[in-house]
Coordinates of C-alpha atoms in Angstrom, one line a residue:
M28 CA 51.7 -100.3 -124.4
K29 CA 48.2 -101.4 -123.8
T30 CA 47.6 -103.2 -120.5
G31 CA 44.7 -105.3 -119.2
F32 CA 43.8 -107.5 -116.3
V33 CA 41.3 -110.2 -115.4
V34 CA 40.2 -111.6 -112.0
G35 CA 38.7 -114.9 -111.1
K36 CA 38.7 -117.7 -108.6
F37 CA 39.7 -120.3 -111.1
A38 CA 38.5 -123.0 -108.8
P39 CA 39.3 -125.1 -110.6
L40 CA 40.8 -123.7 -113.8
T41 CA 38.8 -124.9 -116.8
T42 CA 39.1 -124.7 -120.6
G43 CA 36.5 -122.0 -120.4
H44 CA 38.8 -119.9 -118.3
I45 CA 41.7 -120.6 -120.7
N46 CA 39.7 -119.5 -123.7
F47 CA 38.7 -116.3 -121.8
I48 CA 42.3 -115.5 -120.8
N49 CA 43.6 -116.3 -124.3
Q50 CA 41.1 -113.9 -125.9
A51 CA 41.9 -111.2 -123.4
S52 CA 45.6 -111.6 -124.0
T53 CA 45.2 -110.9 -127.7
Q54 CA 43.6 -107.5 -127.0
C55 CA 46.5 -106.0 -125.0
D56 CA 50.3 -106.1 -124.9
K57 CA 50.5 -107.2 -121.2
L58 CA 47.8 -109.0 -119.4
L59 CA 47.7 -109.5 -115.6
V60 CA 45.7 -112.6 -114.5
L61 CA 44.7 -112.1 -110.8
L62 CA 43.5 -115.1 -108.8
S63 CA 41.0 -113.9 -106.2
Y64 CA 41.6 -116.1 -103.1
D65 CA 39.3 -116.2 -100.2
E66 CA 40.0 -118.8 -97.4
R67 CA 36.4 -118.4 -96.1
W68 CA 35.0 -119.5 -99.5
R69 CA 37.4 -122.4 -99.7
Q70 CA 36.3 -123.7 -96.3
K71 CA 32.7 -123.7 -97.4
Q72 CA 33.5 -126.3 -100.1
T73 CA 33.3 -130.1 -99.5
P74 CA 36.4 -131.4 -97.6
Y75 CA 37.6 -133.1 -100.8
M76 CA 37.3 -129.9 -102.9
A77 CA 38.7 -127.7 -100.1
N78 CA 41.8 -129.9 -100.0
K79 CA 42.3 -129.6 -103.8
L80 CA 41.4 -125.9 -104.2
T81 CA 44.3 -124.5 -102.2
L82 CA 46.0 -121.2 -103.2
K83 CA 49.1 -123.2 -104.2
N84 CA 47.3 -125.5 -106.5
R85 CA 45.3 -122.8 -108.2
I86 CA 48.4 -120.6 -108.8
K87 CA 50.3 -123.7 -110.1
W88 CA 47.6 -124.5 -112.6
L89 CA 47.7 -121.0 -114.0
K90 CA 51.5 -120.8 -114.1
E91 CA 51.9 -124.2 -115.7
T92 CA 49.3 -123.3 -118.3
Y93 CA 50.9 -120.0 -119.2
N94 CA 54.5 -120.9 -118.7
G95 CA 56.5 -119.3 -121.5
F96 CA 53.9 -116.7 -122.3
D97 CA 55.9 -113.6 -121.3
H98 CA 53.0 -111.2 -122.0
I99 CA 50.7 -113.0 -119.5
I100 CA 51.5 -112.4 -115.8
V101 CA 50.0 -114.6 -113.1
D102 CA 49.5 -113.2 -109.5
Y103 CA 46.9 -113.3 -106.8
V104 CA 45.1 -111.1 -104.2
D105 CA 44.0 -112.5 -100.9
E106 CA 40.5 -111.2 -100.0
S107 CA 40.1 -113.4 -96.9
E108 CA 40.1 -110.4 -94.5
I109 CA 37.9 -108.0 -96.4
P110 CA 34.0 -107.9 -96.6
E111 CA 32.6 -110.5 -99.0
Y112 CA 31.2 -109.6 -102.4
P113 CA 29.3 -107.4 -103.1
N114 CA 30.2 -105.4 -100.0
G115 CA 34.0 -105.4 -100.4
W116 CA 34.5 -103.3 -103.5
D117 CA 36.5 -100.5 -101.8
A118 CA 38.9 -102.9 -100.1
Y119 CA 39.1 -105.2 -103.1
T120 CA 40.0 -102.3 -105.4
K121 CA 42.9 -101.4 -103.2
L122 CA 44.2 -104.9 -103.4
V123 CA 44.0 -105.0 -107.1
E124 CA 45.5 -101.5 -107.5
E125 CA 48.6 -102.7 -105.5
K126 CA 49.1 -105.5 -108.0
L127 CA 48.5 -103.2 -111.0
E128 CA 51.1 -100.8 -109.7
K129 CA 53.5 -103.6 -109.0
H130 CA 53.4 -105.1 -112.5
F131 CA 52.4 -102.1 -114.7
G132 CA 53.7 -99.1 -112.6
S133 CA 50.2 -97.7 -112.5
K134 CA 47.1 -98.2 -110.3
S135 CA 45.0 -98.7 -113.5
A136 CA 45.1 -100.6 -116.7
D137 CA 43.6 -99.8 -120.1
Y138 CA 41.2 -102.8 -120.0
V139 CA 39.5 -105.0 -117.5
F140 CA 38.1 -108.2 -119.0
S141 CA 35.3 -110.3 -117.6
S142 CA 32.5 -112.6 -118.7
E143 CA 30.1 -111.2 -116.1
V144 CA 27.6 -108.5 -117.1
E145 CA 26.8 -108.0 -113.4
Y146 CA 30.3 -106.7 -112.8
D147 CA 29.9 -103.8 -115.3
E148 CA 28.7 -101.2 -112.8
G149 CA 31.3 -102.1 -110.2
F150 CA 34.2 -101.9 -112.7
K151 CA 33.0 -98.6 -114.1
T152 CA 32.7 -97.2 -110.5
Y153 CA 35.9 -98.5 -109.0
F154 CA 38.1 -98.8 -112.1
P155 CA 36.8 -95.9 -114.2
K156 CA 40.1 -95.6 -116.2
S157 CA 39.8 -99.2 -117.4
E158 CA 37.4 -100.1 -120.2
H159 CA 35.3 -103.1 -119.2
V160 CA 35.4 -105.7 -122.1
L161 CA 33.0 -108.6 -122.0
I162 CA 34.2 -111.9 -123.4
D163 CA 31.6 -114.6 -124.2
P164 CA 29.2 -113.7 -121.4
D165 CA 26.7 -116.3 -122.5
R166 CA 29.4 -119.0 -122.5
E167 CA 28.5 -120.0 -126.1
N168 CA 32.0 -121.1 -127.0
F169 CA 32.6 -123.1 -123.8
P170 CA 29.3 -123.9 -122.0
I171 CA 31.0 -124.6 -118.7
S172 CA 31.6 -123.0 -115.3
A173 CA 33.8 -124.0 -112.3
T174 CA 30.6 -124.4 -110.3
M175 CA 29.4 -127.1 -112.7
V176 CA 32.8 -128.8 -112.5
R177 CA 32.8 -128.8 -108.7
G178 CA 29.3 -130.3 -108.7
E179 CA 30.0 -133.2 -111.2
L180 CA 33.7 -133.4 -111.7
F181 CA 34.0 -136.5 -113.9
K182 CA 30.9 -135.6 -116.0
H183 CA 32.8 -132.4 -117.0
W184 CA 36.2 -133.9 -117.2
D185 CA 36.8 -132.9 -120.8
Y186 CA 36.7 -129.2 -119.7
L187 CA 39.7 -129.6 -117.4
P188 CA 43.2 -128.9 -118.7
S189 CA 45.9 -131.5 -118.1
A190 CA 47.5 -129.2 -115.4
V191 CA 44.3 -129.6 -113.4
R192 CA 43.3 -133.2 -114.2
K193 CA 46.4 -134.7 -112.6
E194 CA 45.3 -133.3 -109.2
F195 CA 41.9 -134.9 -109.4
V196 CA 42.8 -138.3 -110.9
Y197 CA 41.9 -141.3 -108.7
K198 CA 44.9 -143.5 -108.2
V199 CA 44.3 -147.2 -108.1
A200 CA 47.1 -149.6 -107.1
I201 CA 47.0 -153.3 -108.1
I202 CA 48.9 -155.2 -105.4
G203 CA 49.8 -158.8 -104.7
T204 CA 52.7 -161.3 -104.6
E205 CA 54.9 -162.1 -107.5
S206 CA 53.6 -163.9 -110.6
T207 CA 49.9 -163.4 -109.8
G208 CA 49.0 -161.5 -112.9
K209 CA 49.2 -158.0 -111.6
T210 CA 50.8 -156.5 -114.7
T211 CA 48.4 -158.2 -117.1
L212 CA 45.4 -157.2 -115.0
T213 CA 46.7 -153.6 -114.8
K214 CA 47.2 -153.4 -118.6
Y215 CA 43.8 -154.8 -119.4
L216 CA 42.0 -152.5 -117.0
A217 CA 43.9 -149.5 -118.5
K218 CA 42.6 -150.5 -121.9
M219 CA 39.1 -151.0 -120.6
F220 CA 39.0 -147.5 -119.0
A221 CA 41.0 -145.9 -121.8
T222 CA 43.5 -144.5 -119.3
S223 CA 47.2 -144.6 -118.5
W224 CA 49.0 -147.0 -116.3
V225 CA 52.3 -147.3 -114.5
E226 CA 54.4 -150.5 -114.7
E227 CA 56.2 -151.9 -111.7
Y228 CA 59.5 -150.0 -111.8
G229 CA 61.2 -152.6 -109.5
R230 CA 61.1 -155.1 -112.3
V231 CA 62.4 -152.6 -114.8
Y232 CA 65.2 -151.6 -112.5
C233 CA 66.3 -155.2 -111.9
E234 CA 66.4 -156.0 -115.6
E235 CA 68.2 -152.8 -116.6
N236 CA 70.7 -152.4 -113.7
L237 CA 71.0 -155.8 -112.0
F238 CA 70.6 -158.0 -115.1
G239 CA 67.6 -159.7 -113.6
D240 CA 69.3 -160.9 -110.4
E241 CA 67.1 -159.8 -107.5
T242 CA 69.6 -161.1 -105.0
L243 CA 71.8 -158.1 -105.8
L244 CA 69.1 -155.6 -104.5
S245 CA 70.2 -153.4 -101.6
N246 CA 68.4 -150.9 -99.4
E247 CA 69.8 -148.1 -101.6
D248 CA 68.3 -149.8 -104.7
Y249 CA 64.9 -150.1 -103.0
E250 CA 64.9 -146.3 -102.3
K251 CA 65.6 -145.6 -105.9
I252 CA 62.8 -147.9 -107.0
V253 CA 60.2 -146.3 -104.7
F254 CA 61.0 -142.8 -105.7
R255 CA 61.2 -143.5 -109.4
H256 CA 57.9 -145.4 -109.3
K257 CA 56.3 -142.3 -107.6
E258 CA 57.8 -140.0 -110.2
N259 CA 56.3 -142.3 -113.0
E260 CA 52.9 -142.1 -111.4
E261 CA 53.0 -138.3 -111.3
E262 CA 54.0 -138.1 -114.9
A263 CA 51.3 -140.6 -116.0
A264 CA 48.7 -138.7 -114.1
R265 CA 49.0 -135.9 -116.7
T266 CA 47.4 -138.1 -119.3
A267 CA 45.2 -140.2 -117.2
N268 CA 41.5 -140.4 -118.0
R269 CA 39.8 -140.0 -114.6
I270 CA 41.7 -142.9 -113.0
L271 CA 45.3 -143.9 -112.9
L272 CA 46.2 -147.6 -112.6
S273 CA 49.5 -148.6 -111.0
D274 CA 51.1 -152.0 -111.0
T275 CA 52.3 -152.3 -107.3
N276 CA 53.0 -149.5 -104.9
A277 CA 55.5 -148.6 -102.2
F278 CA 53.8 -150.9 -99.6
I279 CA 54.6 -154.0 -101.7
T280 CA 58.1 -152.7 -102.5
G281 CA 58.8 -152.3 -98.8
F282 CA 57.4 -155.8 -98.1
Y283 CA 60.0 -157.4 -100.4
Q284 CA 62.7 -155.1 -99.0
Y285 CA 62.4 -156.6 -95.6
L286 CA 61.2 -160.1 -96.6

């Protein structure tokens, strides 16, 4: 069985990363995708990006993308306590070897894949039993990098997979009292910005469960409405184009609950 591994920050995960992992996975029987996490690096990002680029989010993006691909294993190494690149090769090698042994039963793999020519000497020195295979080092197939995405997120939106997009979508709520045109405005704005929108679930709930009689609403009903509306927003965020429009929010639902 041929084994291989890749390492990267995936901050955030892009279609360039996915193309890279896909190509690597076709050249071996088992591929270990190692996310290199460094809390020091994360804290150097803007507050907005630091809040999004958590270890949990980045692992989730990879696992969601490769869910069901049994030959692709997702794991991470935490390099927050070792010397920063390029001074931490010794310590970093030990971290990677621990993961290789955990998943492959050996401290080495047949291949190590990257798209960085500058890593060649390091890989040959510290992972001599692993053949370094370069994949699209000039980024001809996907002319994108995570650095470019972090710098101008919406400009490079098309290079983000849906698993990542939903985390960066701007959510806009249209609020107001009854019969003021919120729903119509929300739908028109969604068409204008070519994005998804979420209808007011309270109205749907009343029509489907209470036959349009709002006087039958109880506190238990309002709880169901709020949670279901939030779930609908999370689902719609997967297909949203930069912004997600929502007809009403929990604030307005709560207002009617205690009116």
